[in-house]
JSON list of C-alpha atoms in Angstrom, two decimals:
[
{"chain": "A", "resi": 831, "resn": "MET", "atom": "CA", "xyz": [2.14, 75.76, 21.75]},
{"chain": "A", "resi": 832, "resn": "ASP", "atom": "CA", "xyz": [-0.45, 72.98, 23.61]},
{"chain": "A", "resi": 833, "resn": "CYS", "atom": "CA", "xyz": [-0.56, 71.97, 27.19]},
{"chain": "A", "resi": 834, "resn": "VAL", "atom": "CA", "xyz": [2.24, 69.20, 26.70]},
{"chain": "A", "resi": 835, "resn": "GLU", "atom": "CA", "xyz": [4.48, 71.23, 24.58]},
{"chain": "A", "resi": 836, "resn": "GLU", "atom": "CA", "xyz": [4.09, 74.53, 27.04]},
{"chain": "A", "resi": 837, "resn": "ALA", "atom": "CA", "xyz": [4.80, 72.25, 30.57]},
{"chain": "A", "resi": 838, "resn": "LEU", "atom": "CA", "xyz": [7.99, 70.53, 28.81]},
{"chain": "A", "resi": 839, "resn": "GLY", "atom": "CA", "xyz": [9.62, 73.85, 27.55]},
{"chain": "A", "resi": 840, "resn": "ARG", "atom": "CA", "xyz": [9.30, 75.21, 31.02]},
{"chain": "A", "resi": 841, "resn": "PHE", "atom": "CA", "xyz": [10.29, 72.64, 33.09]},
{"chain": "A", "resi": 842, "resn": "ARG", "atom": "CA", "xyz": [13.61, 72.08, 30.80]},
{"chain": "A", "resi": 843, "resn": "ALA", "atom": "CA", "xyz": [14.76, 76.06, 31.17]},
{"chain": "A", "resi": 844, "resn": "VAL", "atom": "CA", "xyz": [14.07, 75.34, 34.89]},
{"chain": "A", "resi": 845, "resn": "PHE", "atom": "CA", "xyz": [15.41, 72.26, 35.40]},
{"chain": "A", "resi": 846, "resn": "GLY", "atom": "CA", "xyz": [17.20, 70.88, 31.91]},
{"chain": "A", "resi": 847, "resn": "ALA", "atom": "CA", "xyz": [20.70, 70.56, 32.83]},
{"chain": "A", "resi": 848, "resn": "GLU", "atom": "CA", "xyz": [19.57, 68.20, 35.65]},
{"chain": "A", "resi": 849, "resn": "ALA", "atom": "CA", "xyz": [16.97, 66.93, 34.52]},
{"chain": "A", "resi": 850, "resn": "VAL", "atom": "CA", "xyz": [15.92, 65.03, 31.37]},
{"chain": "A", "resi": 851, "resn": "VAL", "atom": "CA", "xyz": [11.20, 64.60, 30.46]},
{"chain": "A", "resi": 852, "resn": "GLU", "atom": "CA", "xyz": [9.37, 62.81, 28.14]},
{"chain": "A", "resi": 853, "resn": "VAL", "atom": "CA", "xyz": [6.02, 62.35, 27.72]},
{"chain": "A", "resi": 854, "resn": "VAL", "atom": "CA", "xyz": [5.47, 58.96, 26.03]},
{"chain": "A", "resi": 855, "resn": "GLU", "atom": "CA", "xyz": [1.59, 58.75, 26.68]},
{"chain": "A", "resi": 856, "resn": "ARG", "atom": "CA", "xyz": [-0.65, 61.16, 26.68]},
{"chain": "A", "resi": 857, "resn": "GLY", "atom": "CA", "xyz": [-5.09, 61.67, 27.45]},
{"chain": "A", "resi": 858, "resn": "PRO", "atom": "CA", "xyz": [-7.23, 64.09, 28.64]},
{"chain": "A", "resi": 859, "resn": "GLU", "atom": "CA", "xyz": [-7.25, 62.70, 31.73]},
{"chain": "A", "resi": 860, "resn": "ARG", "atom": "CA", "xyz": [-3.75, 61.29, 31.88]},
{"chain": "A", "resi": 861, "resn": "LEU", "atom": "CA", "xyz": [-0.06, 62.10, 31.29]},
{"chain": "A", "resi": 862, "resn": "VAL", "atom": "CA", "xyz": [2.88, 59.49, 31.25]},
{"chain": "A", "resi": 863, "resn": "ALA", "atom": "CA", "xyz": [6.23, 60.58, 31.57]},
{"chain": "A", "resi": 864, "resn": "ARG", "atom": "CA", "xyz": [9.78, 58.64, 31.58]},
{"chain": "A", "resi": 865, "resn": "PHE", "atom": "CA", "xyz": [12.61, 61.36, 33.34]},
{"chain": "A", "resi": 866, "resn": "SER", "atom": "CA", "xyz": [15.96, 60.46, 32.95]},
{"chain": "A", "resi": 867, "resn": "GLY", "atom": "CA", "xyz": [19.51, 62.72, 33.65]},
{"chain": "A", "resi": 868, "resn": "ASN", "atom": "CA", "xyz": [21.49, 63.03, 36.84]},
{"chain": "A", "resi": 869, "resn": "MET", "atom": "CA", "xyz": [18.39, 64.43, 38.65]},
{"chain": "A", "resi": 870, "resn": "CYS", "atom": "CA", "xyz": [17.79, 60.17, 39.07]},
{"chain": "A", "resi": 871, "resn": "TYR", "atom": "CA", "xyz": [21.09, 59.60, 41.52]},
{"chain": "A", "resi": 872, "resn": "THR", "atom": "CA", "xyz": [19.16, 62.49, 44.42]},
{"chain": "A", "resi": 873, "resn": "CYS", "atom": "CA", "xyz": [16.85, 62.13, 47.90]},
{"chain": "A", "resi": 874, "resn": "GLY", "atom": "CA", "xyz": [14.79, 64.72, 45.87]},
{"chain": "A", "resi": 875, "resn": "THR", "atom": "CA", "xyz": [13.89, 62.97, 42.39]},
{"chain": "A", "resi": 876, "resn": "TYR", "atom": "CA", "xyz": [9.82, 63.31, 43.51]},
{"chain": "A", "resi": 877, "resn": "ASP", "atom": "CA", "xyz": [9.76, 66.82, 43.27]},
{"chain": "A", "resi": 878, "resn": "TYR", "atom": "CA", "xyz": [10.39, 67.51, 39.83]},
{"chain": "A", "resi": 879, "resn": "PHE", "atom": "CA", "xyz": [7.39, 65.41, 38.75]},
{"chain": "A", "resi": 880, "resn": "GLU", "atom": "CA", "xyz": [5.71, 67.50, 40.79]},
{"chain": "A", "resi": 881, "resn": "ASP", "atom": "CA", "xyz": [7.15, 70.07, 39.32]},
{"chain": "A", "resi": 882, "resn": "PHE", "atom": "CA", "xyz": [6.53, 68.94, 36.07]},
{"chain": "A", "resi": 883, "resn": "ALA", "atom": "CA", "xyz": [2.37, 68.89, 37.06]},
{"chain": "A", "resi": 884, "resn": "TYR", "atom": "CA", "xyz": [2.57, 72.36, 39.16]},
{"chain": "A", "resi": 885, "resn": "MET", "atom": "CA", "xyz": [4.37, 73.33, 35.49]},
{"chain": "A", "resi": 886, "resn": "TYR", "atom": "CA", "xyz": [1.51, 71.30, 33.09]},
{"chain": "A", "resi": 887, "resn": "SER", "atom": "CA", "xyz": [-1.18, 72.27, 35.76]},
{"chain": "A", "resi": 888, "resn": "ASP", "atom": "CA", "xyz": [-0.73, 75.80, 35.37]},
{"chain": "A", "resi": 889, "resn": "CYS", "atom": "CA", "xyz": [-1.35, 75.22, 30.74]},
{"chain": "A", "resi": 890, "resn": "ALA", "atom": "CA", "xyz": [-4.61, 72.16, 31.47]},
{"chain": "A", "resi": 891, "resn": "GLY", "atom": "CA", "xyz": [-6.68, 75.04, 34.10]},
{"chain": "A", "resi": 892, "resn": "GLU", "atom": "CA", "xyz": [-7.07, 72.58, 36.72]},
{"chain": "A", "resi": 893, "resn": "GLU", "atom": "CA", "xyz": [-4.07, 70.85, 39.29]},
{"chain": "A", "resi": 894, "resn": "TRP", "atom": "CA", "xyz": [-2.86, 67.48, 38.53]},
{"chain": "A", "resi": 895, "resn": "ALA", "atom": "CA", "xyz": [-0.62, 65.27, 40.92]},
{"chain": "A", "resi": 896, "resn": "VAL", "atom": "CA", "xyz": [2.04, 62.61, 40.99]},
{"chain": "A", "resi": 897, "resn": "GLU", "atom": "CA", "xyz": [-0.70, 59.32, 41.05]},
{"chain": "A", "resi": 898, "resn": "SER", "atom": "CA", "xyz": [2.10, 57.06, 40.79]},
{"chain": "A", "resi": 899, "resn": "TYR", "atom": "CA", "xyz": [5.97, 56.50, 40.12]},
{"chain": "A", "resi": 900, "resn": "ARG", "atom": "CA", "xyz": [8.36, 53.26, 39.28]},
{"chain": "A", "resi": 901, "resn": "GLN", "atom": "CA", "xyz": [12.33, 53.52, 38.67]},
{"chain": "A", "resi": 902, "resn": "ASN", "atom": "CA", "xyz": [13.18, 51.20, 35.82]},
{"chain": "A", "resi": 903, "resn": "PRO", "atom": "CA", "xyz": [16.07, 48.90, 35.31]},
{"chain": "A", "resi": 904, "resn": "ASP", "atom": "CA", "xyz": [18.44, 51.63, 33.83]},
{"chain": "A", "resi": 905, "resn": "GLY", "atom": "CA", "xyz": [17.55, 54.13, 36.57]},
{"chain": "A", "resi": 906, "resn": "SER", "atom": "CA", "xyz": [15.18, 56.53, 35.37]},
{"chain": "A", "resi": 907, "resn": "TYR", "atom": "CA", "xyz": [11.58, 57.06, 36.59]},
{"chain": "A", "resi": 908, "resn": "THR", "atom": "CA", "xyz": [8.43, 56.27, 34.96]},
{"chain": "A", "resi": 909, "resn": "VAL", "atom": "CA", "xyz": [5.87, 58.69, 36.02]},
{"chain": "A", "resi": 910, "resn": "VAL", "atom": "CA", "xyz": [1.26, 58.62, 35.88]},
{"chain": "A", "resi": 911, "resn": "LEU", "atom": "CA", "xyz": [0.44, 62.46, 35.83]},
{"chain": "A", "resi": 912, "resn": "ARG", "atom": "CA", "xyz": [-3.26, 62.72, 36.32]},
{"chain": "A", "resi": 913, "resn": "PRO", "atom": "CA", "xyz": [-5.70, 65.49, 37.88]},
{"chain": "A", "resi": 914, "resn": "ARG", "atom": "CA", "xyz": [-6.45, 66.00, 41.26]},
{"chain": "A", "resi": 915, "resn": "ARG", "atom": "CA", "xyz": [-9.63, 65.40, 41.52]},
{"chain": "A", "resi": 916, "resn": "LEU", "atom": "CA", "xyz": [-9.34, 61.97, 39.98]},
{"chain": "A", "resi": 917, "resn": "VAL", "atom": "CA", "xyz": [-5.88, 60.82, 42.46]},
{"chain": "A", "resi": 918, "resn": "GLN", "atom": "CA", "xyz": [-7.72, 58.79, 44.91]},
{"chain": "A", "resi": 919, "resn": "THR", "atom": "CA", "xyz": [-4.08, 56.97, 46.17]},
{"chain": "A", "resi": 920, "resn": "ARG", "atom": "CA", "xyz": [-0.92, 58.58, 45.21]},
{"chain": "A", "resi": 921, "resn": "TRP", "atom": "CA", "xyz": [0.98, 55.03, 44.61]},
{"chain": "A", "resi": 922, "resn": "ARG", "atom": "CA", "xyz": [5.24, 55.01, 45.38]},
{"chain": "A", "resi": 923, "resn": "HIS", "atom": "CA", "xyz": [8.02, 52.83, 44.06]},
{"chain": "A", "resi": 924, "resn": "VAL", "atom": "CA", "xyz": [9.94, 52.12, 46.50]},
{"chain": "A", "resi": 925, "resn": "LYS", "atom": "CA", "xyz": [13.52, 50.14, 46.23]},
{"chain": "A", "resi": 926, "resn": "ILE", "atom": "CA", "xyz": [16.39, 48.90, 48.69]},
{"chain": "A", "resi": 927, "resn": "VAL", "atom": "CA", "xyz": [19.59, 47.46, 47.31]},
{"chain": "A", "resi": 928, "resn": "LEU", "atom": "CA", "xyz": [20.78, 45.46, 50.47]},
{"chain": "A", "resi": 929, "resn": "TYR", "atom": "CA", "xyz": [24.53, 43.50, 49.49]},
{"chain": "A", "resi": 930, "resn": "GLY", "atom": "CA", "xyz": [23.82, 43.32, 45.69]},
{"chain": "A", "resi": 931, "resn": "GLU", "atom": "CA", "xyz": [20.24, 42.07, 45.98]},
{"chain": "A", "resi": 932, "resn": "GLU", "atom": "CA", "xyz": [17.20, 44.65, 44.44]},
{"chain": "A", "resi": 933, "resn": "HIS", "atom": "CA", "xyz": [14.21, 44.61, 47.23]},
{"chain": "A", "resi": 934, "resn": "ASN", "atom": "CA", "xyz": [10.73, 46.54, 45.33]},
{"chain": "A", "resi": 935, "resn": "TYR", "atom": "CA", "xyz": [8.25, 47.66, 47.06]},
{"chain": "A", "resi": 936, "resn": "GLU", "atom": "CA", "xyz": [5.05, 49.57, 46.35]},
{"chain": "A", "resi": 937, "resn": "VAL", "atom": "CA", "xyz": [3.15, 51.90, 48.69]},
{"chain": "A", "resi": 938, "resn": "SER", "atom": "CA", "xyz": [0.52, 54.01, 49.35]},
{"chain": "A", "resi": 939, "resn": "SER", "atom": "CA", "xyz": [-0.66, 57.51, 51.04]}
]
């Protein structure tokens, strides 16, 4: 079993009732995952992304981190994970809906 499959199995065992994760792109220094499920409607959504990065790190032999994420029109999230040593700036997507009008911003930390 490779690290992606191991991390997916661990994540599903712990969070399967709340969160669904699917790896849509993988490479030696980049993973792109799609997160969906009930967790998309909570204020702690980002914690699920970090938890998956920690689970992947356990197998990968180095610490991985969330480099960026964006909420998709269907409510799911697309998350980019990379080795922490390569993450210079972390980008977060902020979506605000006022009176039915959507405003999207990218902020760095």
